[in-house]
Short mmCIF file of C-alpha atoms in Angstrom, two decimals:
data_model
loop_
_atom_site.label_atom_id
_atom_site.label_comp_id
_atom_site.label_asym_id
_atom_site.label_seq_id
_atom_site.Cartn_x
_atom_site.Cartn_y
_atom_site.Cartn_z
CA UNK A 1129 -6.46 18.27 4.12
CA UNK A 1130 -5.44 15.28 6.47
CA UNK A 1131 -3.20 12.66 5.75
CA UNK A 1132 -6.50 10.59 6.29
CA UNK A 1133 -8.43 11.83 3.78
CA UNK A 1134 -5.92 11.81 1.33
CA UNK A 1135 -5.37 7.88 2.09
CA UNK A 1136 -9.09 7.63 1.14
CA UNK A 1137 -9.10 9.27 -1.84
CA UNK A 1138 -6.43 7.14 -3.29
CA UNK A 1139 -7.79 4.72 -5.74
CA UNK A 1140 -9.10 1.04 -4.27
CA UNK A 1141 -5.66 -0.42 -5.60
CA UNK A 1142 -3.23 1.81 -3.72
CA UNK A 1143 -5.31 1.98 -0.89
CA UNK A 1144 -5.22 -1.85 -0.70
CA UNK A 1145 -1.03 -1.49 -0.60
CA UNK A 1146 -1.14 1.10 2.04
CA UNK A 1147 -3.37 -0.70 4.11
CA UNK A 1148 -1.42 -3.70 4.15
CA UNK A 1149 1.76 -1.29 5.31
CA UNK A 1150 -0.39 0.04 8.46
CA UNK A 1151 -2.10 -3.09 9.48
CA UNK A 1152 -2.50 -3.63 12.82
CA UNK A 1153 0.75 -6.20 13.66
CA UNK A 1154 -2.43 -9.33 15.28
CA UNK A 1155 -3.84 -8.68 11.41
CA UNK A 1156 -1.00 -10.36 9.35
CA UNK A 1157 -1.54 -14.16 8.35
CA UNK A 1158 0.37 -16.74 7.16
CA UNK A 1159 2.34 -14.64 4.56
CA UNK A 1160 4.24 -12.89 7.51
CA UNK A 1161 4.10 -15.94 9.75
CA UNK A 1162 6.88 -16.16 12.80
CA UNK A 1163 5.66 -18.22 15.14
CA UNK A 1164 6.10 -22.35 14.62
CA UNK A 1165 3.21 -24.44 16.38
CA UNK A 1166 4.42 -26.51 18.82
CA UNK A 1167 3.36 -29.78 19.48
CA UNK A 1168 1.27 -29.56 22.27
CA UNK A 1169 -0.62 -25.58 21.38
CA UNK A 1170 -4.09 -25.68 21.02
CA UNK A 1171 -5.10 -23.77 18.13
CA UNK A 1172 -7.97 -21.80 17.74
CA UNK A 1173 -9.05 -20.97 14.39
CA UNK A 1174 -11.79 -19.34 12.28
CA UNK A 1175 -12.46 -17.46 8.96
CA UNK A 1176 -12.40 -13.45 9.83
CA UNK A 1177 -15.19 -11.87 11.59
CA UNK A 1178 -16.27 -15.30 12.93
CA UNK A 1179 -16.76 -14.68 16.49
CA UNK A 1180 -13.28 -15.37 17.04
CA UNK A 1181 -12.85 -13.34 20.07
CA UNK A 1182 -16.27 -15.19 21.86
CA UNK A 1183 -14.10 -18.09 21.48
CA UNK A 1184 -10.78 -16.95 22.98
CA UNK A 1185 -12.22 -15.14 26.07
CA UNK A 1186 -14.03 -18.37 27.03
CA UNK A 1187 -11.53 -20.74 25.86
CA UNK A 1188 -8.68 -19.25 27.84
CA UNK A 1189 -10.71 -18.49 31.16
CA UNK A 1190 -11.07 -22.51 30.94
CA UNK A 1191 -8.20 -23.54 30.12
CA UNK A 1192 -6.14 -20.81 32.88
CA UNK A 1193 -8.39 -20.52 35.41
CA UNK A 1194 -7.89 -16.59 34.73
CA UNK A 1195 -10.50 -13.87 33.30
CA UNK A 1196 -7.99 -12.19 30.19
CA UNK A 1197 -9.36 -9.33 29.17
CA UNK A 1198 -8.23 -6.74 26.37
CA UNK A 1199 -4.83 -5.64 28.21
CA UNK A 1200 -3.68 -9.38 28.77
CA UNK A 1201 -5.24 -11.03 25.26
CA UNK A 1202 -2.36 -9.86 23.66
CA UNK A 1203 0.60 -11.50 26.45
CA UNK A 1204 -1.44 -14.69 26.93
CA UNK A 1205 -2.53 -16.03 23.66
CA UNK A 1206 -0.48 -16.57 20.31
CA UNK A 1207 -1.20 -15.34 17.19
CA UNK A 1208 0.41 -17.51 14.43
CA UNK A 1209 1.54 -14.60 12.10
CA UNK A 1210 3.39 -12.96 15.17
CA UNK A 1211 6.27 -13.44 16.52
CA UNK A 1212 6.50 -15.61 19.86
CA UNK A 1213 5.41 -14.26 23.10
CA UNK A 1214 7.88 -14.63 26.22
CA UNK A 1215 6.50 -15.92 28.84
CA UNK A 1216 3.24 -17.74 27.11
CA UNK A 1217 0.98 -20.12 29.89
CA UNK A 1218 1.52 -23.73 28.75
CA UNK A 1219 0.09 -25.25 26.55
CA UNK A 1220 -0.40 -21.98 24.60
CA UNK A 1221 -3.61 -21.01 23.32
CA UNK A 1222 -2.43 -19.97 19.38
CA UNK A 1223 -5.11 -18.18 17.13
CA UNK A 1224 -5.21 -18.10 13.87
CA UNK A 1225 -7.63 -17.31 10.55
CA UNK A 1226 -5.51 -19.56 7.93
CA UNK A 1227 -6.88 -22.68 6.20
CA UNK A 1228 -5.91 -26.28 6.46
CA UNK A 1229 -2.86 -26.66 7.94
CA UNK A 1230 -0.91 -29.86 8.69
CA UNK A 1231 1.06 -28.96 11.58
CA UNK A 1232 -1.90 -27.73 13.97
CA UNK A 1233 -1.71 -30.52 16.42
CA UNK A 1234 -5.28 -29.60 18.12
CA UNK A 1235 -7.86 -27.86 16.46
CA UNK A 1236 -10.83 -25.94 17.65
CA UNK A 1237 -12.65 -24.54 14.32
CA UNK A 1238 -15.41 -21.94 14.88
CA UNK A 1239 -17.73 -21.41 11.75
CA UNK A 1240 -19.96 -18.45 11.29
CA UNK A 1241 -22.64 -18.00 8.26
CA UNK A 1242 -21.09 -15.75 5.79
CA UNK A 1243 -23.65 -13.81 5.37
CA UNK A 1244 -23.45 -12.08 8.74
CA UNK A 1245 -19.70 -12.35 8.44
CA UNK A 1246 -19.67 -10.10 5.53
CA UNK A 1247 -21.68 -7.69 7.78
CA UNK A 1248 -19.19 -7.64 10.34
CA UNK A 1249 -16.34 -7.78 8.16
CA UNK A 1250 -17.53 -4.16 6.46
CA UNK A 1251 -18.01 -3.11 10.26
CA UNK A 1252 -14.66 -3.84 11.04
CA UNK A 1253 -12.64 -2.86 8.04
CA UNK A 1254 -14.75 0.91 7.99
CA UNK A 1255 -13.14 1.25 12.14
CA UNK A 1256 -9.92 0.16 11.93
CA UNK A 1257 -8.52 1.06 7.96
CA UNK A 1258 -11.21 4.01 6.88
CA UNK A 1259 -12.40 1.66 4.14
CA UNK A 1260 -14.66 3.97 1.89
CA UNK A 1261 -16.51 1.12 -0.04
CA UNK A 1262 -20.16 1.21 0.48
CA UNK A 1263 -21.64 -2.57 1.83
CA UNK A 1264 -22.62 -3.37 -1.77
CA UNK A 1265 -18.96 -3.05 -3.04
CA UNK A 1266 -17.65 -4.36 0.14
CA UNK A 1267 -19.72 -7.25 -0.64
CA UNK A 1268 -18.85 -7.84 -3.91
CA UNK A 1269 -14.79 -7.96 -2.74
CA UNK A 1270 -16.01 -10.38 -0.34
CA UNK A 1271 -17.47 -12.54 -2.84
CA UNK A 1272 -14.22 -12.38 -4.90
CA UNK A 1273 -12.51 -13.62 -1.85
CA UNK A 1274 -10.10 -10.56 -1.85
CA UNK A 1275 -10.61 -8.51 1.54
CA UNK A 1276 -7.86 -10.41 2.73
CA UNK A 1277 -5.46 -13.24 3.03
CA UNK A 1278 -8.09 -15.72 4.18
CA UNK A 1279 -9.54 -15.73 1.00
CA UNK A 1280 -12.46 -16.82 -0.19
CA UNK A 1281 -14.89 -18.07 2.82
CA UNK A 1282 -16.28 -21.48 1.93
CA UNK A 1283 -12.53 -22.84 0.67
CA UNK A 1284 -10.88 -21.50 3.94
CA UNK A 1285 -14.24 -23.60 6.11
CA UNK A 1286 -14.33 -26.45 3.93
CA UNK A 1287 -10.44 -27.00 3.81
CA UNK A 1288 -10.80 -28.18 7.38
CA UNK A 1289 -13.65 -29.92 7.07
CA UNK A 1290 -12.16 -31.99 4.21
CA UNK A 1291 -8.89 -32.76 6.75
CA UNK A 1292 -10.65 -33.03 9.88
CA UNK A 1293 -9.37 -36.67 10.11
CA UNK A 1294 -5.68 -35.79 9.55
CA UNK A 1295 -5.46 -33.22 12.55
CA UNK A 1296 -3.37 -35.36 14.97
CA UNK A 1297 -4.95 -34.76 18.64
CA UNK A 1298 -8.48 -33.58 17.40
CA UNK A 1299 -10.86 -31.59 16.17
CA UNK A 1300 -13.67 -30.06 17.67
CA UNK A 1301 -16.00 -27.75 15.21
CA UNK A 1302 -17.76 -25.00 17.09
CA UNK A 1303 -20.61 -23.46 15.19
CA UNK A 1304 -21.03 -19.24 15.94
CA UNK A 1305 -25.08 -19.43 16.57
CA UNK A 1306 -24.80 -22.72 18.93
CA UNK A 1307 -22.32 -20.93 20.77
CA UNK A 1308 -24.47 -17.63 21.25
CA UNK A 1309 -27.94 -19.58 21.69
CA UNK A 1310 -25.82 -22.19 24.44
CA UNK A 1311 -22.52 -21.07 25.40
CA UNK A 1312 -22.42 -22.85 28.55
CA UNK A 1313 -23.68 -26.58 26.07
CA UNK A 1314 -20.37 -25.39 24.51
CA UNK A 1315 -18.48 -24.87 27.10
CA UNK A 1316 -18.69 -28.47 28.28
CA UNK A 1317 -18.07 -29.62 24.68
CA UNK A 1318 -14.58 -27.91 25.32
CA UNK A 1319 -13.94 -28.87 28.31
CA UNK A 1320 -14.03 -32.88 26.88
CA UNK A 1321 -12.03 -31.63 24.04
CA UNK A 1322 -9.44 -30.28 26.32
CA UNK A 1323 -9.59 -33.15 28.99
CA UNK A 1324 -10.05 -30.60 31.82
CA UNK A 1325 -11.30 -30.73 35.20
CA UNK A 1326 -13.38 -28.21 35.86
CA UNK A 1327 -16.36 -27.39 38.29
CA UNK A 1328 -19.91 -25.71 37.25
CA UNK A 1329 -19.19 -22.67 39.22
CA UNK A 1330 -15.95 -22.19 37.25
CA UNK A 1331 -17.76 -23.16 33.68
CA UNK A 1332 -20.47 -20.50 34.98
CA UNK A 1333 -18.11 -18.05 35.41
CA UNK A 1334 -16.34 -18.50 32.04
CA UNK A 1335 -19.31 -18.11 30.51
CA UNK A 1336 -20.36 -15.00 32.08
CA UNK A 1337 -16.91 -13.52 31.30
CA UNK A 1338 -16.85 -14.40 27.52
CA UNK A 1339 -20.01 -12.99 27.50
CA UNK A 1340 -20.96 -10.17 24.86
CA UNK A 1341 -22.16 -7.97 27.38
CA UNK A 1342 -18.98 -8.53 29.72
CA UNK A 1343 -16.41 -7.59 26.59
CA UNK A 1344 -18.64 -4.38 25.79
CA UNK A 1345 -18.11 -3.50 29.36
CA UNK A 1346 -14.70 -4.32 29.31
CA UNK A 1347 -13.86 -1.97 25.59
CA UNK A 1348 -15.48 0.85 27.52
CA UNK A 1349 -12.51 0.71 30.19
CA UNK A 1350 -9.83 -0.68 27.91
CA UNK A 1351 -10.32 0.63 24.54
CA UNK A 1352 -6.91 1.93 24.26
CA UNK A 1353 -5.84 -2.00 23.36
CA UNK A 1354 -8.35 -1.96 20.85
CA UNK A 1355 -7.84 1.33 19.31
CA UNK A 1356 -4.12 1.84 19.78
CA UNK A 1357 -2.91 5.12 18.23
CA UNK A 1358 -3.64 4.80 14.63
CA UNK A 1359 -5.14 7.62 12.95
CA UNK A 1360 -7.25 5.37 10.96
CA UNK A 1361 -8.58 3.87 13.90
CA UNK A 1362 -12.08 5.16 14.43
CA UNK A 1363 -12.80 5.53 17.98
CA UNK A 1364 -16.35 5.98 18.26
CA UNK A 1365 -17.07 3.20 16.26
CA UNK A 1366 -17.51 0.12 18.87
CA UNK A 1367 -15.46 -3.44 18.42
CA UNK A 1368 -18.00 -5.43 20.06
CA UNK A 1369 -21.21 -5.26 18.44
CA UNK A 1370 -24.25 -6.79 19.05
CA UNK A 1371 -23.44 -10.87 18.88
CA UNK A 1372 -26.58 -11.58 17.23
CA UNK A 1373 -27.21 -14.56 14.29
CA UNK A 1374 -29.56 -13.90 11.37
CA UNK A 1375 -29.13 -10.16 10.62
CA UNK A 1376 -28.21 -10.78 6.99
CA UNK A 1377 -31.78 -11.23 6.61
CA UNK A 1378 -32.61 -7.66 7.24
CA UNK A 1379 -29.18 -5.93 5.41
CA UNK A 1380 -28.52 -8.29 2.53
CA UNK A 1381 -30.81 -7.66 -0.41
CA UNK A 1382 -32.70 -10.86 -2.70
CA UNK A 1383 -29.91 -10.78 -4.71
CA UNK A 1384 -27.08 -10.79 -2.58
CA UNK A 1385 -28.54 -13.76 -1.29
CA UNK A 1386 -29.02 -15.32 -4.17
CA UNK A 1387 -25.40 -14.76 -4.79
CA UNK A 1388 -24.18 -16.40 -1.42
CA UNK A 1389 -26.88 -19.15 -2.19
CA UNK A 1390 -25.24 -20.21 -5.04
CA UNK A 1391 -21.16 -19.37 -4.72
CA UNK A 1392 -21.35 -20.85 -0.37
CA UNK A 1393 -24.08 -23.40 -1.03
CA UNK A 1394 -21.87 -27.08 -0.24
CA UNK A 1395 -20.48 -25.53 2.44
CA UNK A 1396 -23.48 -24.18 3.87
CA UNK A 1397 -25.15 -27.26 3.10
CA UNK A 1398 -22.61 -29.28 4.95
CA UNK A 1399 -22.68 -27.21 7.90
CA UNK A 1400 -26.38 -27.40 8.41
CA UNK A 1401 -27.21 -23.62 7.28
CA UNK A 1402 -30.43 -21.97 5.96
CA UNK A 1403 -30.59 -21.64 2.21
CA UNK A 1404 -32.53 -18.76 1.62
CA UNK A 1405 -35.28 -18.66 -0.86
#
């Protein structure tokens, strides 16, 4: 019997310790944090599973003038709970999934509706840790807030929505479906944000490069940065899915969305989303 299959046999607890030993190093938060913001990084941050990636690809490609792809992500931007990167383009791009936090000078929040996050989320954690949960007890952990050190979803959204005002050189809130539906609306809005000069053709072609469609393309050549050498990893399970809003209404059942209704429902309220019925 694999080493593999043994992990998943483990009970949910031990599993839970192990997987936190053999995350992938981009996966640790604040706990394991190394990196200081600077004054002048722009951070870009998001609950998990948010379309975070969306976000860097056409961020960065603004803000360099250069198309990153999956074998320079890792060399150009900053993850918070990493240590520094030598050599970083000024002013650093720095990602991160952590709530509220004071000493982010310039903020760039994407939101996502948690009920396609969760989708995603069970995605993700079944490719890269051999999670065994089914979605419905996936879902539940979700709802407890305990997949992982973001906690629960609408404290980690609404804990920068209550501090907007307090983030020193700005905050710009980004919402996942606007983005898909009109990345290039976006794209300008960024642009503003970030005071930058830049000319349609160049907007065009970030937008073309951030593009769902461009990243697929891009795993297919390159999936040994997304894989790495784990033996958890899954391979044949893809990173980049479809980028589609709204498919919670065809996975999550009545009651789990009742359940989201009622636990997300400020938050979701203040952010403009449908409240199921």
């Amino acid at each position: 019997m694999s080493f593999l299959i043994r992990i998943i046999q483990i009970p949910i607890t031990w599993r839970s310790i192990i997987g936190k030993m053999i995350k992938r190093k981009d996966d640790f938060m604040s706990e394991n944090q190394n990196y200081i913001v600077q004054e002048d990084d722009i951070c870009l941050v998001s609950y998990p599973k948010s379309g975070n990636n969306f976000l860097l690809f056409l961020v960065a490609t603004l803000l360099y003038k250069t198309k990153i792809d999956w074998s320079t992500k890792g060399k150009m931007i900053q993850n918070v709970a990493t240590e520094p990167i030598k050599g970083l383009p000024s002013p650093h791009l720095v990602w991160s999934h952590e709530g509220y936090d004071p000493t982010y000078p310039k903020v760039i929040y994407l939101v996502r509706d948690p009920r396609d996050i969760v989708i995603s989320y069970h995605h993700h954690n079944r490719k890269y840790y051999a999670d065994p949960r089914n979605f419905d007890d996936f879902f539940d952990a979700f709802m407890e807030g305990s997949i992982g050190p973001a906690g629960p979803w609408d404290k980690n959204v609404e804990s920068w929505l209550d501090n907007r005002d307090k983030v020193k050189k700005g905050f710009l809130l980004i919402k996942y479906e606007d983005l898909l539906v009109n990345t290039s609306k976006n794209a300008h809005r960024i642009i503003k944000f970030l005071n930058l000069d830049r000319t349609e053709e160049e907007i065009n072609e970030a937008v073309d490069w951030a593009s769902f469609d461009n990243m697929k393309a891009l795993e297919k050549k390159q999936s040994i940065h997304l894989n790495g050498n784990s033996p958890f990893v899954n391979p044949k399970m893809p990173f980049v899915r479809e980028g589609k809003a709204n498919k919670w209404k065809s996975v999550l059942n009545q009651n789990q969305q009742k359940q989201i209704n009622q636990k997300f429902h400020t938050a979701l309220t203040r952010l403009g989303y449908e409240i199921s019925t």
